[in-house]
Coordinates of C-alpha atoms in Angstrom, one line a residue:
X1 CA 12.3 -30.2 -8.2
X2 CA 10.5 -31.3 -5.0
X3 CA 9.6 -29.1 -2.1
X4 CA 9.2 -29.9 1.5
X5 CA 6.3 -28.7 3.3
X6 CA 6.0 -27.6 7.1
X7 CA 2.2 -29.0 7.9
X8 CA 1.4 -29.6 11.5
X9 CA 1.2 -33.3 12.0
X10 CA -1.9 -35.3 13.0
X11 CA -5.6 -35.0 12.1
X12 CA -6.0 -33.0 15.7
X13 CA -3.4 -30.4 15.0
X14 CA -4.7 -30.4 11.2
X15 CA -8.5 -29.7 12.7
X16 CA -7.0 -27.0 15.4
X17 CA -5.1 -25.1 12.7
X18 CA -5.3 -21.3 13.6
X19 CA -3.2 -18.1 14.1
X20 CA -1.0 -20.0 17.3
X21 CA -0.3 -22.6 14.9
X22 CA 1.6 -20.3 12.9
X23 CA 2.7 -18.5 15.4
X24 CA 4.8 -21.8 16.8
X25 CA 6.2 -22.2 13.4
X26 CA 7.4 -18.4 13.2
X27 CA 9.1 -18.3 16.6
X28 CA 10.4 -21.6 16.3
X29 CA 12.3 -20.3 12.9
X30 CA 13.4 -17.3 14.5
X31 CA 15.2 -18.9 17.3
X32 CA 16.9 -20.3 14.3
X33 CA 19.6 -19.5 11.7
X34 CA 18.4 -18.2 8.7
X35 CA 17.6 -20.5 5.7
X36 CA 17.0 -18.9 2.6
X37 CA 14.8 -20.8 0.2
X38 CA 16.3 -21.9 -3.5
X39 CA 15.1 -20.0 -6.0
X40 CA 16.8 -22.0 -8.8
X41 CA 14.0 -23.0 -11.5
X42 CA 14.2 -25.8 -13.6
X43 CA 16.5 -25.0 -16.9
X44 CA 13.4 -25.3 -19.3
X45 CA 11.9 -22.6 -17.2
X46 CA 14.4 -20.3 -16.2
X47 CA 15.0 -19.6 -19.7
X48 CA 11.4 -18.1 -20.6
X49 CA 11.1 -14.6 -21.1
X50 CA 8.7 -11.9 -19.8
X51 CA 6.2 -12.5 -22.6
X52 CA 6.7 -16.8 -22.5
X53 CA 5.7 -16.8 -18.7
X54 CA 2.7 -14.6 -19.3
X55 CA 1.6 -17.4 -21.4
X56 CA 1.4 -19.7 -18.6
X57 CA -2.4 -19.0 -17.2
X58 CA -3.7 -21.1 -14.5
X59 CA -7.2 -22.8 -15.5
X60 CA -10.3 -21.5 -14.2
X61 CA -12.1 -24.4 -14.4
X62 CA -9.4 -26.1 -11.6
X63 CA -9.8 -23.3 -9.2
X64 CA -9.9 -24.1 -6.0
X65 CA -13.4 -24.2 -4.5
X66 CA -15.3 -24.1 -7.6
X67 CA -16.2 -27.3 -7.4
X68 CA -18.0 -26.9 -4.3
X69 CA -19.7 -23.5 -5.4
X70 CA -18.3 -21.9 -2.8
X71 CA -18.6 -17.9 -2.7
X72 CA -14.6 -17.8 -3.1
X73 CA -12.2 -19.2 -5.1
X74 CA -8.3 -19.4 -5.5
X75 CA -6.3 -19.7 -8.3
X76 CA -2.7 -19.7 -8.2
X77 CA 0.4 -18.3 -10.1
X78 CA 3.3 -20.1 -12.2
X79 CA 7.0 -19.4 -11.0
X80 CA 9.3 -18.1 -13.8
X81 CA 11.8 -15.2 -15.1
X82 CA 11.0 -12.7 -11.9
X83 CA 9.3 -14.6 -9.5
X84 CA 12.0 -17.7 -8.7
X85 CA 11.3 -18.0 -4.9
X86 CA 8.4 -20.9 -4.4
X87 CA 5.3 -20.5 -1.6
X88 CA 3.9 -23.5 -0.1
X89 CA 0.2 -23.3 -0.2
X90 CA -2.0 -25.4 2.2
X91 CA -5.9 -25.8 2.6
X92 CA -7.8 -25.9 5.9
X93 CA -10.9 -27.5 6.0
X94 CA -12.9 -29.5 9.2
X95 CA -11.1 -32.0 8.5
X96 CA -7.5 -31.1 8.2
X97 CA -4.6 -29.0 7.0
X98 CA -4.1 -30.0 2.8
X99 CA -1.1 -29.5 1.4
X100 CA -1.5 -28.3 -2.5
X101 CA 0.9 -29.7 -4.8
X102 CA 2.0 -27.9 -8.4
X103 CA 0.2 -29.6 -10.4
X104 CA 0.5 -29.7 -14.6
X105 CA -3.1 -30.1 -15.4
X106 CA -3.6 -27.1 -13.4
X107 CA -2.4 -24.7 -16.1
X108 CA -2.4 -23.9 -19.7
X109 CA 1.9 -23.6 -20.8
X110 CA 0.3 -21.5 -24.5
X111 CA 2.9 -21.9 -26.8
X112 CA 5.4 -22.9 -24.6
X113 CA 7.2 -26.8 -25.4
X114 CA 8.1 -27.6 -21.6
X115 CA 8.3 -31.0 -19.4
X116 CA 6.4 -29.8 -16.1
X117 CA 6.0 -33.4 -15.4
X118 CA 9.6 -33.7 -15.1
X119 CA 9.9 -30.8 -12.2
X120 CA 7.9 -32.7 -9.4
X121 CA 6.5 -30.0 -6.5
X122 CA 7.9 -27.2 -7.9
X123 CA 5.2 -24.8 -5.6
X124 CA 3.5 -21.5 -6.5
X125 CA 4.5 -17.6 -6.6
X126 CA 1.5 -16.9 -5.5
X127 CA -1.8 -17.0 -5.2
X128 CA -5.0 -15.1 -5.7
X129 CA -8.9 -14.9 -4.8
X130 CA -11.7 -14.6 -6.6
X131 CA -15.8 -13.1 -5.0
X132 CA -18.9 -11.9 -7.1
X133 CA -17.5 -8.6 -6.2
X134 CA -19.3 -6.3 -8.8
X135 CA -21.8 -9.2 -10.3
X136 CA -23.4 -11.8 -9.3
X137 CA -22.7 -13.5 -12.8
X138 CA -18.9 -13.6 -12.8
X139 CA -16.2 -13.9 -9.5
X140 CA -14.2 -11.2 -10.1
X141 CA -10.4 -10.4 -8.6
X142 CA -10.5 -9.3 -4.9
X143 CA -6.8 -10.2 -3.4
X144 CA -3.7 -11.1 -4.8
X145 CA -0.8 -12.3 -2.8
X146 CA 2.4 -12.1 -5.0
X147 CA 5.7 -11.4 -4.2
X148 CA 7.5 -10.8 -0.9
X149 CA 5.5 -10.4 1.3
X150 CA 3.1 -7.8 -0.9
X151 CA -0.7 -7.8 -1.3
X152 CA -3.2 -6.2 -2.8
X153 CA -7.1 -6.1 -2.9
X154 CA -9.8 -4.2 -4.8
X155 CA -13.5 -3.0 -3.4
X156 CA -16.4 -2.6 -6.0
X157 CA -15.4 0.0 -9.3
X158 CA -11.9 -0.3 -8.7
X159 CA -8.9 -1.3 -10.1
X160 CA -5.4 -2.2 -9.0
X161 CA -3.0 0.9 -7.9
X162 CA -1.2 0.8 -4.5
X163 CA -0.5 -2.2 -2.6
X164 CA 0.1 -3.3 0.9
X165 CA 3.0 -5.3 2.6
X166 CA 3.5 -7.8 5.5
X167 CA 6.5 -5.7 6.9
X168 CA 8.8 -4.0 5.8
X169 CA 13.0 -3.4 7.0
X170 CA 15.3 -0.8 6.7
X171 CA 13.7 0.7 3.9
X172 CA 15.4 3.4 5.0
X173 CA 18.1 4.2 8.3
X174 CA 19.8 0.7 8.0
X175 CA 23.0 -0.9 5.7
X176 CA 20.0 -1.5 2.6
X177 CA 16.6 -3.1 2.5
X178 CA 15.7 -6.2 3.5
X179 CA 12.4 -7.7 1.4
X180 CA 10.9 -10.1 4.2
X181 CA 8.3 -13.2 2.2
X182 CA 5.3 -15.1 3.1
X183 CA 7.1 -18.8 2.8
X184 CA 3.5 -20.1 3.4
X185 CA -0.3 -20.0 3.5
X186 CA -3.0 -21.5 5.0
X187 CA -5.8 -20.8 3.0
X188 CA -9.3 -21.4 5.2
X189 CA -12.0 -23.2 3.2
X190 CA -14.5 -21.0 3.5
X191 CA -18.8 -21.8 4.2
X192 CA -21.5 -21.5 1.6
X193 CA -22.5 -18.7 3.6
X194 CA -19.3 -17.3 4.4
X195 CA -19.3 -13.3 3.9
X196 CA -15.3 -13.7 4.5
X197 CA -12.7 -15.6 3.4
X198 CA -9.7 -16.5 6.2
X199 CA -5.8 -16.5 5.1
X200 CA -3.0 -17.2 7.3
X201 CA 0.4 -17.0 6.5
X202 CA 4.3 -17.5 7.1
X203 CA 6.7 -14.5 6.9
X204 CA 10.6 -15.2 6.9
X205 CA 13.5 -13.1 6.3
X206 CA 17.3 -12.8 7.5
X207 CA 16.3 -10.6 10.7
X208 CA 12.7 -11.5 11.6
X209 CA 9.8 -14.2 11.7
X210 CA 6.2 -13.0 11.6
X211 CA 2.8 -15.0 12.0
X212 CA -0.4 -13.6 9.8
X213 CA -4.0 -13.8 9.9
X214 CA -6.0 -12.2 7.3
X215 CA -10.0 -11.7 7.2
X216 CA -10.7 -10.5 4.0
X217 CA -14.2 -9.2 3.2
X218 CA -15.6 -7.8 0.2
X219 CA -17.5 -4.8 -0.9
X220 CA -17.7 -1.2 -1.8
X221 CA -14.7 -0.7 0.5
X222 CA -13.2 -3.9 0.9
X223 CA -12.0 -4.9 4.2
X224 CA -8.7 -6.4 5.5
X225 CA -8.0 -7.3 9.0
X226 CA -5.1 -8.1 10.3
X227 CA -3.2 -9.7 13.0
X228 CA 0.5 -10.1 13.2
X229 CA 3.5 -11.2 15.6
X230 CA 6.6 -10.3 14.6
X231 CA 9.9 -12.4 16.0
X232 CA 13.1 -10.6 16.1
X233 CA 15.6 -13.5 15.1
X234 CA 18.2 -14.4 17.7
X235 CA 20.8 -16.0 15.5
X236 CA 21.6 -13.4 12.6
X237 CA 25.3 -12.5 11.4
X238 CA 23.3 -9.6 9.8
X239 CA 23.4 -5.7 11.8
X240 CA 20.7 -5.1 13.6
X241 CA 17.1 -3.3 12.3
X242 CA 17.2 -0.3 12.3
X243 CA 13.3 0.5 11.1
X244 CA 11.1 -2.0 11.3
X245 CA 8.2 -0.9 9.2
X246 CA 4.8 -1.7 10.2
X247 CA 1.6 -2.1 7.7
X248 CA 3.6 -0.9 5.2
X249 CA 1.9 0.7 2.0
X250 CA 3.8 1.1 -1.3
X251 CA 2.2 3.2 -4.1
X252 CA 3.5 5.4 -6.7
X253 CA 3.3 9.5 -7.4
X254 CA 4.7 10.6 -11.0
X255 CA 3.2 14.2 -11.3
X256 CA 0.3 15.9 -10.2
X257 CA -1.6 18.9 -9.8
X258 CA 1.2 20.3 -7.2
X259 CA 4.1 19.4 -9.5
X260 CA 3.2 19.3 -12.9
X261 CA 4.7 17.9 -15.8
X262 CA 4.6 20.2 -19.5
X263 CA 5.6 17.8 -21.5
X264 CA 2.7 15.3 -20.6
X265 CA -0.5 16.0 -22.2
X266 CA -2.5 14.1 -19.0
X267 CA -2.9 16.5 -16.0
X268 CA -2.2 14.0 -13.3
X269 CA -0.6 10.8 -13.0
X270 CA -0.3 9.0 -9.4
X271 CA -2.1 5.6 -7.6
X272 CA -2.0 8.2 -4.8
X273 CA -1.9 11.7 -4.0
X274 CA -1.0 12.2 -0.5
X275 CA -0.4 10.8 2.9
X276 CA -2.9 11.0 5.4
X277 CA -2.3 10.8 9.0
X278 CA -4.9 11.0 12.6
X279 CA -2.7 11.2 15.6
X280 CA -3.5 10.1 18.9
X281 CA -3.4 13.8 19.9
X282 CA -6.5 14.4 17.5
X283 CA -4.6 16.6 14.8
X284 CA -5.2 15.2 10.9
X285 CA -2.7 15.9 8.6
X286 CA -2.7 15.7 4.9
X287 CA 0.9 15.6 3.2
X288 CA 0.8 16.0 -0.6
X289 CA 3.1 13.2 -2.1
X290 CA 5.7 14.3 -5.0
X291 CA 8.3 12.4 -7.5
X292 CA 11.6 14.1 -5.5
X293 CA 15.3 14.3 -7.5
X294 CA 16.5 12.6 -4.4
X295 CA 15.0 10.1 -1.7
X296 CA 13.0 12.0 0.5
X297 CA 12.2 11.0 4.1
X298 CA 10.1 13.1 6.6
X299 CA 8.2 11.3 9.4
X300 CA 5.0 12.1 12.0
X301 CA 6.1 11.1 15.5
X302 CA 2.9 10.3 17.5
X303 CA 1.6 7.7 20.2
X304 CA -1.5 5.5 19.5
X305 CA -2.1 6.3 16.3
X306 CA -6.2 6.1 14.7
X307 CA -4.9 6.3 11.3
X308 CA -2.6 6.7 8.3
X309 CA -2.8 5.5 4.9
X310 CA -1.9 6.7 1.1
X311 CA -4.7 8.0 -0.3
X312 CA -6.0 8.3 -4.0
X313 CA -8.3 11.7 -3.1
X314 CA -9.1 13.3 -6.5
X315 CA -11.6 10.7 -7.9
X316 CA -12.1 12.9 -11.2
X317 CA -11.1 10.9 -14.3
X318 CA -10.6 14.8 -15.9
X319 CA -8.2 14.8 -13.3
X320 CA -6.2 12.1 -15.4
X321 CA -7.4 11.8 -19.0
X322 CA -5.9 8.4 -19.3
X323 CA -8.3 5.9 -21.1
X324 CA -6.2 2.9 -19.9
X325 CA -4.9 3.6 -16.1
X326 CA -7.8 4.8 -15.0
X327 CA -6.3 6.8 -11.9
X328 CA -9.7 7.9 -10.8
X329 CA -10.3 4.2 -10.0
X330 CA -7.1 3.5 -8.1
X331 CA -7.8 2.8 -4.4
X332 CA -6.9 4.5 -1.2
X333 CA -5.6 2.3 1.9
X334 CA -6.3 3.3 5.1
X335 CA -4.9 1.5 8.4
X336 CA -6.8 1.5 11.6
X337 CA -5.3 0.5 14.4
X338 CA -7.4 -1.9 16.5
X339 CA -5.7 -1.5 19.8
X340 CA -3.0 1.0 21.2
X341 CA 0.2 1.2 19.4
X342 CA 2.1 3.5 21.9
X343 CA 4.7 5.5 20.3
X344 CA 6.2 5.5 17.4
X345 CA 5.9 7.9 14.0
X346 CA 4.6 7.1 11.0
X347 CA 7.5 7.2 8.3
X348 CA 7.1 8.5 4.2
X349 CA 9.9 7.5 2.1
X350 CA 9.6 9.7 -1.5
X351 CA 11.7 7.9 -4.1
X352 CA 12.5 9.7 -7.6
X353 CA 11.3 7.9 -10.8
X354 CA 11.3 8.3 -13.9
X355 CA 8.1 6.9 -15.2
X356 CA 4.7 5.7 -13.8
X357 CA 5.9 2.0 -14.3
X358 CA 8.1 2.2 -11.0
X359 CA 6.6 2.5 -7.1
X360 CA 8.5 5.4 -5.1
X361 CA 6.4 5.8 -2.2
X362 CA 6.9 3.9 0.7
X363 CA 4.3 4.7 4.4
X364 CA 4.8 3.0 7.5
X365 CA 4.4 2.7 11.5
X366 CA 7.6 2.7 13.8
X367 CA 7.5 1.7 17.0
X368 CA 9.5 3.3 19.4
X369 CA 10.9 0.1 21.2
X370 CA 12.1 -2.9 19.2
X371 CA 11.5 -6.2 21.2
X372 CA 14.0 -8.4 22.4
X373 CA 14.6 -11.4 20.8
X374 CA 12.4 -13.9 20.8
X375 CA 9.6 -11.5 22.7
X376 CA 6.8 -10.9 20.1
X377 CA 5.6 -7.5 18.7
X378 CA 2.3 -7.4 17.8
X379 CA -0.4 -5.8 15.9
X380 CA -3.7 -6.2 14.4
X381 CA -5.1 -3.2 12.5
X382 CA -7.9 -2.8 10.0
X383 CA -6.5 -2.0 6.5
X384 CA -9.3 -0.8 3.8
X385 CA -9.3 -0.6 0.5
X386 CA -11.5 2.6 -0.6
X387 CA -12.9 4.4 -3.5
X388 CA -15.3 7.1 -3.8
X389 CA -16.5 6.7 -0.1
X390 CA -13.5 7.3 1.4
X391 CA -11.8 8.2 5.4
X392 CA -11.9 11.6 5.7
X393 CA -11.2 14.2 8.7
X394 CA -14.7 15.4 10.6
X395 CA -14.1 18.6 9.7
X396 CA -12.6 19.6 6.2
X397 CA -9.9 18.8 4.3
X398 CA -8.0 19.8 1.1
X399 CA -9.4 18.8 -2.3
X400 CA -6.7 19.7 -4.3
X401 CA -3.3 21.5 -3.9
X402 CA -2.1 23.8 -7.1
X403 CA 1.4 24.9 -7.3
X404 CA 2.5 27.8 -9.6
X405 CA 2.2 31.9 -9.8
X406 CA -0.9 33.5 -11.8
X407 CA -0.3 36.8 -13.5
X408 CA 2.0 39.0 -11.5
X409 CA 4.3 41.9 -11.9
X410 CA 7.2 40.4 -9.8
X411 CA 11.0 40.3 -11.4
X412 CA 12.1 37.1 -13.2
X413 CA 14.4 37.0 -10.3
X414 CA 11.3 37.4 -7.7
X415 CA 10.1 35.1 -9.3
X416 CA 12.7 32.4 -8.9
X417 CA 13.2 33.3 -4.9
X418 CA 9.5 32.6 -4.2
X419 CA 6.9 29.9 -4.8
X420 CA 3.1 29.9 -4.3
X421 CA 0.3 27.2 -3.2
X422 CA -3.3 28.0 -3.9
X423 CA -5.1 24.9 -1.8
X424 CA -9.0 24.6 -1.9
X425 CA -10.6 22.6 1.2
X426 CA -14.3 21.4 1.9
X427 CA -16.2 19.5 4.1
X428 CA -19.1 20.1 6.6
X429 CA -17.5 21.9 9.2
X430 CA -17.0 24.7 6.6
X431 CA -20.8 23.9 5.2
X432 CA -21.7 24.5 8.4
X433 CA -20.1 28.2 9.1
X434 CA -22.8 31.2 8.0
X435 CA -22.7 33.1 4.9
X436 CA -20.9 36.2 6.2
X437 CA -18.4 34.0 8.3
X438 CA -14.5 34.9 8.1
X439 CA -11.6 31.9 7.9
X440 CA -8.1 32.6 8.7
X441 CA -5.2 30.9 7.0
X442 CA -2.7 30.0 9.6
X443 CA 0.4 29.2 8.1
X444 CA 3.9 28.3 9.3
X445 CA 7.3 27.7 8.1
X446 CA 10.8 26.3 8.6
X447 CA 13.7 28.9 9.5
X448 CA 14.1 28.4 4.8
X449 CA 11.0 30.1 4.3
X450 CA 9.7 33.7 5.0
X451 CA 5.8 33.2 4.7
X452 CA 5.0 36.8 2.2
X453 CA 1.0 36.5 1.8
X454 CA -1.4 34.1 3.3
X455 CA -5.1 34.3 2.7
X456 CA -8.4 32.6 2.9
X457 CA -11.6 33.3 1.2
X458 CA -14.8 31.3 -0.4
X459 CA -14.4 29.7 -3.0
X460 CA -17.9 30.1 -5.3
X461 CA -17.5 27.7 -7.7
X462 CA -17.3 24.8 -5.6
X463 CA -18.7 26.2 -2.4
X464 CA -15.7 25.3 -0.4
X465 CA -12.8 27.9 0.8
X466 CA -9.3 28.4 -1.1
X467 CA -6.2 29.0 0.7
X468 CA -3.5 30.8 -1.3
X469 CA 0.2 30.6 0.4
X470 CA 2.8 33.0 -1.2
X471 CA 6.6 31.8 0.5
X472 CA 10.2 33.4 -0.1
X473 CA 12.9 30.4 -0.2
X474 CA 16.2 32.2 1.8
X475 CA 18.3 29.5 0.6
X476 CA 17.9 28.3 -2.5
X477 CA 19.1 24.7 -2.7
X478 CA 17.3 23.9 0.9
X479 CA 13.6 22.4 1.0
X480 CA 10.9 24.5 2.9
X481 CA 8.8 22.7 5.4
X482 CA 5.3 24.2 5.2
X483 CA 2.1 23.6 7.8
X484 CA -1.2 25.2 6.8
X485 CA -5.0 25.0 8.6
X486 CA -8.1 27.6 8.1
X487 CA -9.0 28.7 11.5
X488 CA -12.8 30.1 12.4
X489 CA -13.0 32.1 16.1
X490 CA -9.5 30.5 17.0
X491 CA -10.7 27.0 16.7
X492 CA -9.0 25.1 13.6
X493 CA -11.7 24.2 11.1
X494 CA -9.6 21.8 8.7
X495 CA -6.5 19.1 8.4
X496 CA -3.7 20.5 8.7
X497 CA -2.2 20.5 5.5
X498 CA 2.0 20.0 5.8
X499 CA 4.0 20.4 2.6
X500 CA 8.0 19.8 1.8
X501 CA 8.4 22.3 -1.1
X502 CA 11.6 21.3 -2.8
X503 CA 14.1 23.6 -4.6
X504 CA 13.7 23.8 -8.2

């Protein structure tokens, strides 16, 4: 099947291509009704299964670029059995905007008997590029776009976890979720020299129009910067948004150290293990993420945020044991702002699953006004993709955060009325306190929990300081919202660490 393509006319335009370019094309849309894009597939196709379409590879040899020995290359991905909805997929280059047709010789179909000449421009699912990211002797994975409007890249050591989104829309608050998609790309040719490689792109969806720029640069924490404008559309039958979710991450949190699972012989297993917030008014929080029985949604109201991302703290493949996943490699995404926000919160949506195959965390910026129609929102923020070296608070933060009782002589029934937190924390600002220095654990709770013991003391196996929370639930069926910080000469020392505990 043939598929029309929305290229600026004229060699001037083509030669002028940047982020207003797609900016015209996304409010132009959203003044619009709504089109949605056919996702019906050729019948040869369509009838492939999971392990059939795996067996359709794109080429190396034809990726784009490669030619030219450029110090990037693309290579795109075949539609089939989950991904139905086709992206147009352009190249800019001095001179001109290049549309990129679906092209047969471009992949190897395996042992699959099919008649791609027969389906004419049938388009991509996606794309992804390629850098000398960890040798010079092979281009290895650095982005994929796939999806929606998902992405995902990788800095040197690492390997795929959590991944990123364009937008997000009423993942929670509205009537269900709506799944906004990059219709198009611009991919930017990039110089021999080039340190970065340029992506621009086309988001769609019933209630919204966005235009994207991404600057994409490689290394031990790989670097994403983006700029968006986001279109409220005028002409929608649909409700209005009711959370429009900006720089949205999307990972996944099975068990872990502070919810632990007997029947698993690994000790961890999560992409990330907690949320991770700087607020303009200078307080860091750290929220431990958990696999809740039902959707969980707590948020962080601030104004002009530095900061937020899911991160992947514990770095310690003992931490895992998982010869495959390789947790301890998983990255961390942090988004930095790159002008004021104003107000807003930033939103964590906890989703129960039942295996590590399925995401259930969803984080995101709200603003606090929605613009009117046809007014653009915009944003441009620095999303990086970290491993060992990652953002951390200047003071200390928590390391790890244990839940469960050691030996005591408290009643079975005690027992089941209370639950305990032991949380180490490091960092300079407590490398920095003398030897015979005293720490305070400040702790606070909701009107559910009576806090019973809270103490802080050095820890001497690791150097750092432990915190060790003991809390009475009053009601048993409610949650307990917990804050936490170690204090020196009333001035706080660490993050503030916030925990929901949930009923058992």
């Amino acid at each position: 099947m043939a598929l029309a393509t929305a290229l600026l006319a004229g060699g001037a335009h083509a030669q002028g291509f940047d982020f207003e370019s797609v900016t015209r094309l996304a409010r132009e849309r959203a003044s619009q009704p709504y089109r949605p894009v056919s996702d019906r597939l050729p019948a040869d196709l369509a009838k492939l299964n999971y392990d059939q379409v795996r067996d359709i590879r794109w080429r190396p040899d034809r990726a784009l670029w490669r030619a030219e020995k450029l110090p990037y290359e693309a290579m795109f991905f075949h539609l089939g059995l989950y991904q139905k909805e086709p992206v147009l997929i352009n190249e800019v280059t001095p001179q001109g905007v290049r549309h990129i047709p679906y092209s047969r010789a471009d992949f190897d179909y395996g042992k699959n008997q099919l008649r791609p000449e027969a389906w004419g421009d049938l388009g991509f699912a996606g794309f992804r590029l390629h850098n000398h990211l960890n040798s010079s002797a092979y281009k290895d994975e650095l982005v994929v776009f796939q999806g929606a409007s998902y992405f995902r890249a990788l800095g040197q050591g690492q390997q795929y976890g959590l991944s990123a989104r364009g937008l997000a829309i009423d993942t929670v608050g509205g009537r269900g979720e709506e799944f906004p998609r990059f219709t198009e790309f611009w991919l930017v040719r990039p110089d021999p020299l080039s340190t970065q490689v340029t992506v621009y792109a086309l988001l769609d969806s019933p209630r919204a129009t966005g235009a994207y720029r991404f600057d994409i640069q490689p290394g031990a924490q790989t670097t994403t910067t983006v700029r968006s404008r986001i279109f409220v559309r005028a002409a929608s039958s649909t409700p209005p948004i009711a959370t429009l979710g900006v720089a949205p991450l999307t990972s996944m949190f099975f068990f872990g150290e502070n919810q632990p699972r007997k029947e698993d012989f690994r000790p961890e297993v999560h992409d990330s293990d907690g949320l991770m917030v700087a607020t303009g008014e200078g307080e860091w929080l750290w929220r431990p993420l958990q696999n809740p029985r039902q959707t969980l949604v707590t948020s962080f109201a601030t104004k002009n945020p530095k900061g937020f991302g899911l991160m992947q703290r514990d770095r310690q493949w003992t931490s895992y044991e998982d010869v495959e996943a390789r947790y301890e490699r998983r990255p961390s995404a942090w988004v930095r702002p790159l002008h004021d926000w104003g107000a807003g919160r930033v939103e964590l949506v906890q989703l129960n699953t039942p295996d590590e195959t399925h995401d259930n965390i969803v984080a995101y910026w709200v603003p606090a006004q929605m613009p009117a129609p046809g007014q653009p929102l915009e944003f441009a923020y620095e999303l990086s993709w970290q491993g060992d070296e990652q953002q951390r608070p200047p003071g200390a933060w928590a390391t790890q955060s244990r839940r469960g009782m050691g030996y005591t002589k408290l009643s079975a029934q005690a027992l089941r009325q209370q639950v305990q937190y032991v949380v180490d924390f490091e960092g300079p600002a407590l490398k920095a306190l003398p030897a015979e220095a005293s720490l305070k654990a400040v702790v606070t709770s909701d009107a559910n929990g009576k806090v019973l013991e809270n103490i802080a003391y050095r820890n001497p196996a690791t150097g750092g300081w432990r915190m060790t929370v003991r809390i009475q639930r009053l009601q048993a069926d409610r949650p307990i919202e917990l804050r936490a910080f170690l204090q020196h000469d009333n001035h706080a020392v660490s993050e503030t660490w916030t925990h929901i505990s949930l009923p058992e």
